[in-house]
Tab-separated table of C-alpha atoms and ligand atoms in Angstrom:
chain	number	residue	atom	x	y	z
A	3	UNK	CA	248.899	103.933	149.742
A	4	UNK	CA	252.285	103.768	148.025
A	5	UNK	CA	252.911	106.370	145.365
A	6	UNK	CA	255.202	106.005	142.341
A	7	UNK	CA	255.969	109.240	140.573
A	8	UNK	CA	257.641	109.551	137.163
A	9	UNK	CA	258.800	112.819	135.576
A	10	UNK	CA	258.103	111.234	132.199
A	11	UNK	CA	256.608	107.859	131.318
A	12	UNK	CA	254.749	106.166	128.456
A	13	UNK	CA	251.415	105.622	130.190
A	14	UNK	CA	250.621	105.504	133.926
A	15	UNK	CA	248.108	102.725	133.165
A	16	UNK	CA	250.834	100.597	131.596
A	17	UNK	CA	253.204	101.258	134.491
A	18	UNK	CA	250.363	100.575	136.945
A	19	UNK	CA	249.814	97.163	135.333
A	20	UNK	CA	253.513	96.332	135.812
A	21	UNK	CA	253.501	97.580	139.421
A	22	UNK	CA	250.307	95.686	140.221
A	23	UNK	CA	252.158	92.452	139.412
A	24	UNK	CA	255.054	93.437	141.675
A	25	UNK	CA	252.810	94.472	144.580
A	26	UNK	CA	249.845	92.111	144.553
A	27	UNK	CA	246.876	93.068	146.742
A	28	UNK	CA	248.106	96.613	147.339
A	29	UNK	CA	246.488	99.926	146.549
A	30	UNK	CA	248.990	102.055	144.640
A	31	UNK	CA	249.095	105.444	142.997
A	32	UNK	CA	251.101	106.022	139.820
A	33	UNK	CA	251.566	109.634	138.681
A	34	UNK	CA	253.531	111.299	135.915
A	35	UNK	CA	254.401	114.872	134.988
A	36	UNK	CA	254.050	113.919	131.362
A	37	UNK	CA	253.121	110.818	129.388
A	38	UNK	CA	254.708	110.070	126.050
A	39	UNK	CA	252.198	107.350	125.092
A	40	UNK	CA	249.091	108.298	127.079
A	41	UNK	CA	246.077	106.218	126.077
A	42	UNK	CA	242.399	106.969	125.933
A	43	UNK	CA	239.447	104.709	125.457
A	44	UNK	CA	239.370	102.347	122.435
A	45	UNK	CA	243.091	102.733	121.831
A	46	UNK	CA	243.005	106.457	121.164
A	47	UNK	CA	246.037	108.564	121.948
A	48	UNK	CA	245.702	110.905	124.942
A	49	UNK	CA	247.935	113.967	124.838
A	50	UNK	CA	249.562	114.378	128.226
A	51	UNK	CA	252.034	117.284	128.298
A	52	UNK	CA	253.439	118.725	131.513
A	53	UNK	CA	250.946	120.731	133.544
A	54	UNK	CA	248.149	118.148	133.565
A	55	UNK	CA	247.136	115.609	136.203
A	56	UNK	CA	247.927	112.154	134.786
A	57	UNK	CA	247.565	109.286	137.217
A	58	UNK	CA	246.353	105.731	137.787
A	59	UNK	CA	245.043	104.242	141.011
A	60	UNK	CA	245.733	100.498	141.364
A	61	UNK	CA	242.863	99.084	143.407
A	62	UNK	CA	242.417	95.401	144.329
A	63	UNK	CA	238.762	94.330	144.193
A	64	UNK	CA	236.851	91.136	144.852
A	65	UNK	CA	235.060	91.322	141.508
A	66	UNK	CA	235.079	93.239	138.236
A	67	UNK	CA	233.358	96.627	138.416
A	68	UNK	CA	231.778	97.498	135.054
A	69	UNK	CA	230.448	100.768	136.470
A	70	UNK	CA	233.891	101.873	137.720
A	71	UNK	CA	234.412	104.393	134.873
A	72	UNK	CA	231.186	106.142	135.843
A	73	UNK	CA	231.979	106.049	139.544
A	74	UNK	CA	235.448	107.485	138.918
A	75	UNK	CA	233.945	110.067	136.569
A	76	UNK	CA	231.486	111.096	139.281
A	77	UNK	CA	234.309	111.542	141.782
A	78	UNK	CA	236.372	113.604	139.315
A	79	UNK	CA	233.288	115.670	138.472
A	80	UNK	CA	232.674	116.377	142.128
A	81	UNK	CA	236.245	117.634	142.680
A	82	UNK	CA	236.185	119.862	139.595
A	83	UNK	CA	232.725	121.270	140.385
A	84	UNK	CA	233.863	122.173	143.910
A	85	UNK	CA	237.009	123.749	142.555
A	86	UNK	CA	235.347	125.974	140.009
A	87	UNK	CA	232.348	126.641	142.247
A	88	UNK	CA	229.812	125.663	139.593
A	89	UNK	CA	227.834	122.484	140.046
A	90	UNK	CA	225.852	122.634	136.806
A	91	UNK	CA	228.818	123.558	134.641
A	92	UNK	CA	230.453	120.133	135.128
A	93	UNK	CA	228.785	117.141	133.524
A	94	UNK	CA	229.570	113.550	132.603
A	95	UNK	CA	229.437	112.606	128.954
A	96	UNK	CA	228.788	108.909	128.938
A	97	UNK	CA	230.767	106.793	129.323
A	98	UNK	CA	233.989	108.395	130.473
A	99	UNK	CA	234.340	112.106	129.812
A	100	UNK	CA	234.032	114.963	132.263
A	101	UNK	CA	232.904	118.165	130.569
A	102	UNK	CA	233.330	121.690	131.819
A	103	UNK	CA	230.917	124.095	130.077
A	104	UNK	CA	230.492	121.440	127.398
A	105	UNK	CA	234.205	120.974	126.692
A	106	UNK	CA	236.209	117.940	127.738
A	107	UNK	CA	238.302	118.681	130.834
A	108	UNK	CA	238.999	115.115	132.002
A	109	UNK	CA	238.843	111.518	130.827
A	110	UNK	CA	238.805	108.161	132.589
A	111	UNK	CA	240.379	104.902	131.409
A	112	UNK	CA	239.536	101.913	133.627
A	113	UNK	CA	241.151	98.573	132.962
A	114	UNK	CA	241.247	95.296	134.880
A	115	UNK	CA	244.068	92.899	135.619
A	116	UNK	CA	243.431	89.305	136.595
A	117	UNK	CA	246.312	87.980	138.717
A	118	UNK	CA	246.761	84.672	136.846
A	119	UNK	CA	246.853	86.336	133.525
A	120	UNK	CA	248.312	89.775	134.240
A	121	UNK	CA	246.511	91.135	131.241
A	122	UNK	CA	243.056	92.504	130.477
A	123	UNK	CA	240.618	89.655	130.080
A	124	UNK	CA	237.096	91.014	130.491
A	125	UNK	CA	235.595	87.537	129.983
A	126	UNK	CA	237.477	85.723	132.736
A	127	UNK	CA	235.585	85.167	135.936
A	128	UNK	CA	237.035	86.412	139.241
A	129	UNK	CA	236.293	83.019	140.842
A	130	UNK	CA	238.797	81.493	138.431
A	131	UNK	CA	241.421	84.058	139.163
A	132	UNK	CA	240.857	84.956	142.823
A	133	UNK	CA	239.921	88.587	142.450
A	134	UNK	CA	240.780	91.398	140.139
A	135	UNK	CA	242.904	94.501	140.236
A	136	UNK	CA	241.345	97.653	138.869
A	137	UNK	CA	243.515	100.223	137.097
A	138	UNK	CA	241.670	103.531	137.406
A	139	UNK	CA	243.382	105.908	135.006
A	140	UNK	CA	242.469	109.594	135.081
A	141	UNK	CA	243.647	112.505	132.998
A	142	UNK	CA	242.663	116.058	133.979
A	143	UNK	CA	243.651	119.065	131.888
A	144	UNK	CA	244.860	121.404	134.605
A	145	UNK	CA	247.560	123.933	133.678
A	146	UNK	CA	248.308	122.595	130.203
A	147	UNK	CA	247.150	124.952	127.464
A	148	UNK	CA	244.249	123.748	125.348
A	149	UNK	CA	246.032	124.256	122.040
A	150	UNK	CA	248.108	121.276	123.151
A	151	UNK	CA	244.952	119.213	122.936
A	152	UNK	CA	244.271	119.669	119.261
A	153	UNK	CA	244.619	115.947	118.548
A	154	UNK	CA	241.361	115.325	120.377
A	155	UNK	CA	238.182	114.839	118.464
A	156	UNK	CA	236.038	117.055	120.657
A	157	UNK	CA	236.406	120.567	122.103
A	158	UNK	CA	238.667	120.529	125.137
A	159	UNK	CA	239.397	122.876	127.975
A	160	UNK	CA	241.581	123.026	131.063
A	161	UNK	CA	241.062	124.188	134.638
A	162	UNK	CA	243.511	127.066	134.217
A	163	UNK	CA	241.472	128.354	131.301
A	164	UNK	CA	238.344	128.381	133.438
A	165	UNK	CA	239.894	129.681	136.676
A	166	UNK	CA	242.425	132.057	135.120
A	167	UNK	CA	245.215	130.923	137.422
A	168	UNK	CA	247.378	127.800	137.653
A	169	UNK	CA	246.613	125.112	140.193
A	170	UNK	CA	248.796	122.878	142.367
A	171	UNK	CA	248.608	119.605	140.383
A	172	UNK	CA	249.935	117.385	143.202
A	173	UNK	CA	247.306	118.696	145.590
A	174	UNK	CA	244.574	118.225	143.029
A	175	UNK	CA	245.705	114.607	142.432
A	176	UNK	CA	245.774	113.812	146.161
A	177	UNK	CA	242.300	115.262	146.678
A	178	UNK	CA	240.908	113.509	143.576
A	179	UNK	CA	242.390	110.139	144.584
A	180	UNK	CA	240.850	110.413	148.067
A	181	UNK	CA	237.470	111.234	146.508
A	182	UNK	CA	237.765	108.304	144.050
A	183	UNK	CA	238.557	105.921	146.915
A	184	UNK	CA	235.515	107.164	148.856
A	185	UNK	CA	233.221	106.785	145.856
A	186	UNK	CA	234.569	103.319	145.013
A	187	UNK	CA	233.672	102.108	148.523
A	188	UNK	CA	229.977	102.565	147.894
A	189	UNK	CA	227.684	100.859	145.382
A	190	UNK	CA	227.012	102.558	142.098
A	191	UNK	CA	223.654	104.358	142.164
A	192	UNK	CA	222.401	105.509	138.792
A	193	UNK	CA	220.387	108.316	140.374
A	194	UNK	CA	223.591	109.902	141.681
A	195	UNK	CA	224.785	110.298	138.147
A	196	UNK	CA	221.574	111.183	136.308
A	197	UNK	CA	221.448	114.843	137.383
A	198	UNK	CA	224.943	115.323	135.978
A	199	UNK	CA	224.558	113.419	132.716
A	200	UNK	CA	225.443	115.559	129.679
A	201	UNK	CA	223.038	115.963	126.750
A	202	UNK	CA	219.980	114.610	128.496
A	203	UNK	CA	216.863	115.143	126.386
A	204	UNK	CA	219.010	115.698	123.307
A	205	UNK	CA	219.081	113.701	120.114
A	206	UNK	CA	222.313	111.715	119.849
A	207	UNK	CA	223.980	109.061	117.753
A	208	UNK	CA	225.908	106.264	119.456
A	209	UNK	CA	228.520	104.605	117.285
A	210	UNK	CA	230.055	101.213	117.974
A	211	UNK	CA	232.249	99.772	115.199
A	212	UNK	CA	230.100	100.347	112.123
A	213	UNK	CA	226.774	100.265	114.010
A	214	UNK	CA	224.867	103.461	114.808
A	215	UNK	CA	221.986	103.885	117.246
A	216	UNK	CA	220.035	107.138	117.327
A	217	UNK	CA	217.705	108.410	119.997
A	218	UNK	CA	217.161	110.942	122.788
A	219	UNK	CA	219.164	110.456	125.978
A	220	UNK	CA	216.832	109.707	128.885
A	221	UNK	CA	219.263	108.499	131.556
A	222	UNK	CA	221.486	105.708	132.851
A	223	UNK	CA	220.409	102.360	134.271
A	224	UNK	CA	221.708	100.579	137.354
A	225	UNK	CA	224.234	98.656	135.226
A	226	UNK	CA	225.628	101.948	133.947
A	227	UNK	CA	224.137	101.543	130.474
A	228	UNK	CA	223.045	104.639	128.541
A	229	UNK	CA	219.285	104.802	127.965
A	230	UNK	CA	217.892	106.279	124.739
A	231	UNK	CA	214.345	106.795	123.528
A	232	UNK	CA	214.160	105.841	119.875
A	233	UNK	CA	212.034	107.653	117.264
A	234	UNK	CA	209.541	104.819	117.680
A	235	UNK	CA	209.296	105.554	121.399
A	236	UNK	CA	211.131	102.395	122.551
A	237	UNK	CA	213.749	102.482	125.269
A	238	UNK	CA	217.123	101.265	124.035
A	239	UNK	CA	219.985	100.487	126.393
A	240	UNK	CA	223.547	100.894	125.198
A	241	UNK	CA	226.543	99.071	126.696
A	242	UNK	CA	229.355	100.707	124.784
A	243	UNK	CA	229.998	103.248	122.077
A	244	UNK	CA	230.838	106.848	121.275
A	245	UNK	CA	228.107	109.427	121.722
A	246	UNK	CA	227.808	112.436	119.461
A	247	UNK	CA	225.083	115.056	119.380
A	248	UNK	CA	222.926	115.458	116.306
A	249	UNK	CA	222.286	119.051	115.383
A	250	UNK	CA	218.723	119.113	114.165
A	251	UNK	CA	218.919	121.807	111.495
A	252	UNK	CA	221.297	120.046	109.174
A	253	UNK	CA	221.429	116.601	110.776
A	254	UNK	CA	225.149	117.131	111.428
A	255	UNK	CA	226.952	115.624	114.414
A	256	UNK	CA	229.126	117.497	116.883
B	310	BTN	C1	239.580	109.004	127.438
B	310	BTN	O1	239.141	110.140	127.451
B	310	BTN	O2	239.403	108.249	126.469
B	310	BTN	C2	240.336	108.517	128.632
B	310	BTN	C3	241.617	109.299	128.871
B	310	BTN	C4	242.365	108.761	130.064
B	310	BTN	C5	243.747	109.386	130.176
B	310	BTN	C6	244.453	108.935	131.438
B	310	BTN	S1	245.897	109.888	131.762
B	310	BTN	C7	246.403	108.750	132.989
B	310	BTN	C8	246.076	107.373	132.491
B	310	BTN	N1	247.143	106.865	131.665
B	310	BTN	C9	246.798	106.710	130.396
B	310	BTN	O3	247.548	106.307	129.481
B	310	BTN	N2	245.515	107.074	130.243
B	310	BTN	C10	244.914	107.478	131.471
C-alpha cells in the first residue's frame, strides 16, 4: 500500500480523492500531521491539530458499501479498546462516532468516488461506472488536548487523556489501517456491532433536516440502519440522521 504523508494539508479525504484519480485501482493511505480544513459528516468542520491521527484509506471496491462507516468504526473501536484495555468503555454512536467513556474520541467520514465522474454520486450504479473507490477517512484524538476540540457539538476526549501518556501516532495509524483492511474484507454483520452500540435502551431523538424521530434504541439491522422502538411500540428504522439522547427529567437533549 502506497502512503502519502503531508505535514499539513486541507483534508486527507480531499487529497485522497485527487490521488485516487492519479492511481486508479490502487489501495493508498493518505496521512497528515494536521489538517487545516478537516471535514466531518454533513459538512461539519473537524478540528485536526497536530498530535491526532488524521488519515484516509483509498480502497477500490466492486460495489458501493453503505455499511462501510460502521465497519470502519468497528475496526477503530477494536483498536482503541485493546489500547486502553477496556472493552465496555469504547462504544459506537451511530452512525460514525467512536466514544470512549461516553465522549467522542474518533470519527469516521466515508465517501465514494466513481471513476467516470471523480466525484461523490451516491445514486450512480457501479455497473455504469465499473466499480467504485471508497475513501475511508478516520480522525482519532490521540495526543491533541481536548480543549482544542471545543468547536465540536458533543463532549470529546483523547487517548492521552485516558492513558495519561502520549502515544506513537504513526504506529497507531498503521495498526488501525491494518485492522480496517481486515474488517473491510468480511461482510458486515449487525450482531458484531450490536454489543458495542452506544445508548441502547435509551430514549433518543434522531434529527434529519427538520424532521425528528423519537424512540428507544433497540439495535442495528443488516443494512446498518438504526432501529428504534417508538412510544407506540412500533419498530422504526433510520437511514440517516444525528442522534441525541433525551434526558427524561426535563426532556432536554444531550
Ligand atoms: C465526523 O465525526 O463527522 C467524522 C470526522 C472524520 C474526520 C477525518 S480526519 C481524516 C479525514 N479527513 C477529513 O477531512 N475528515 C476525515
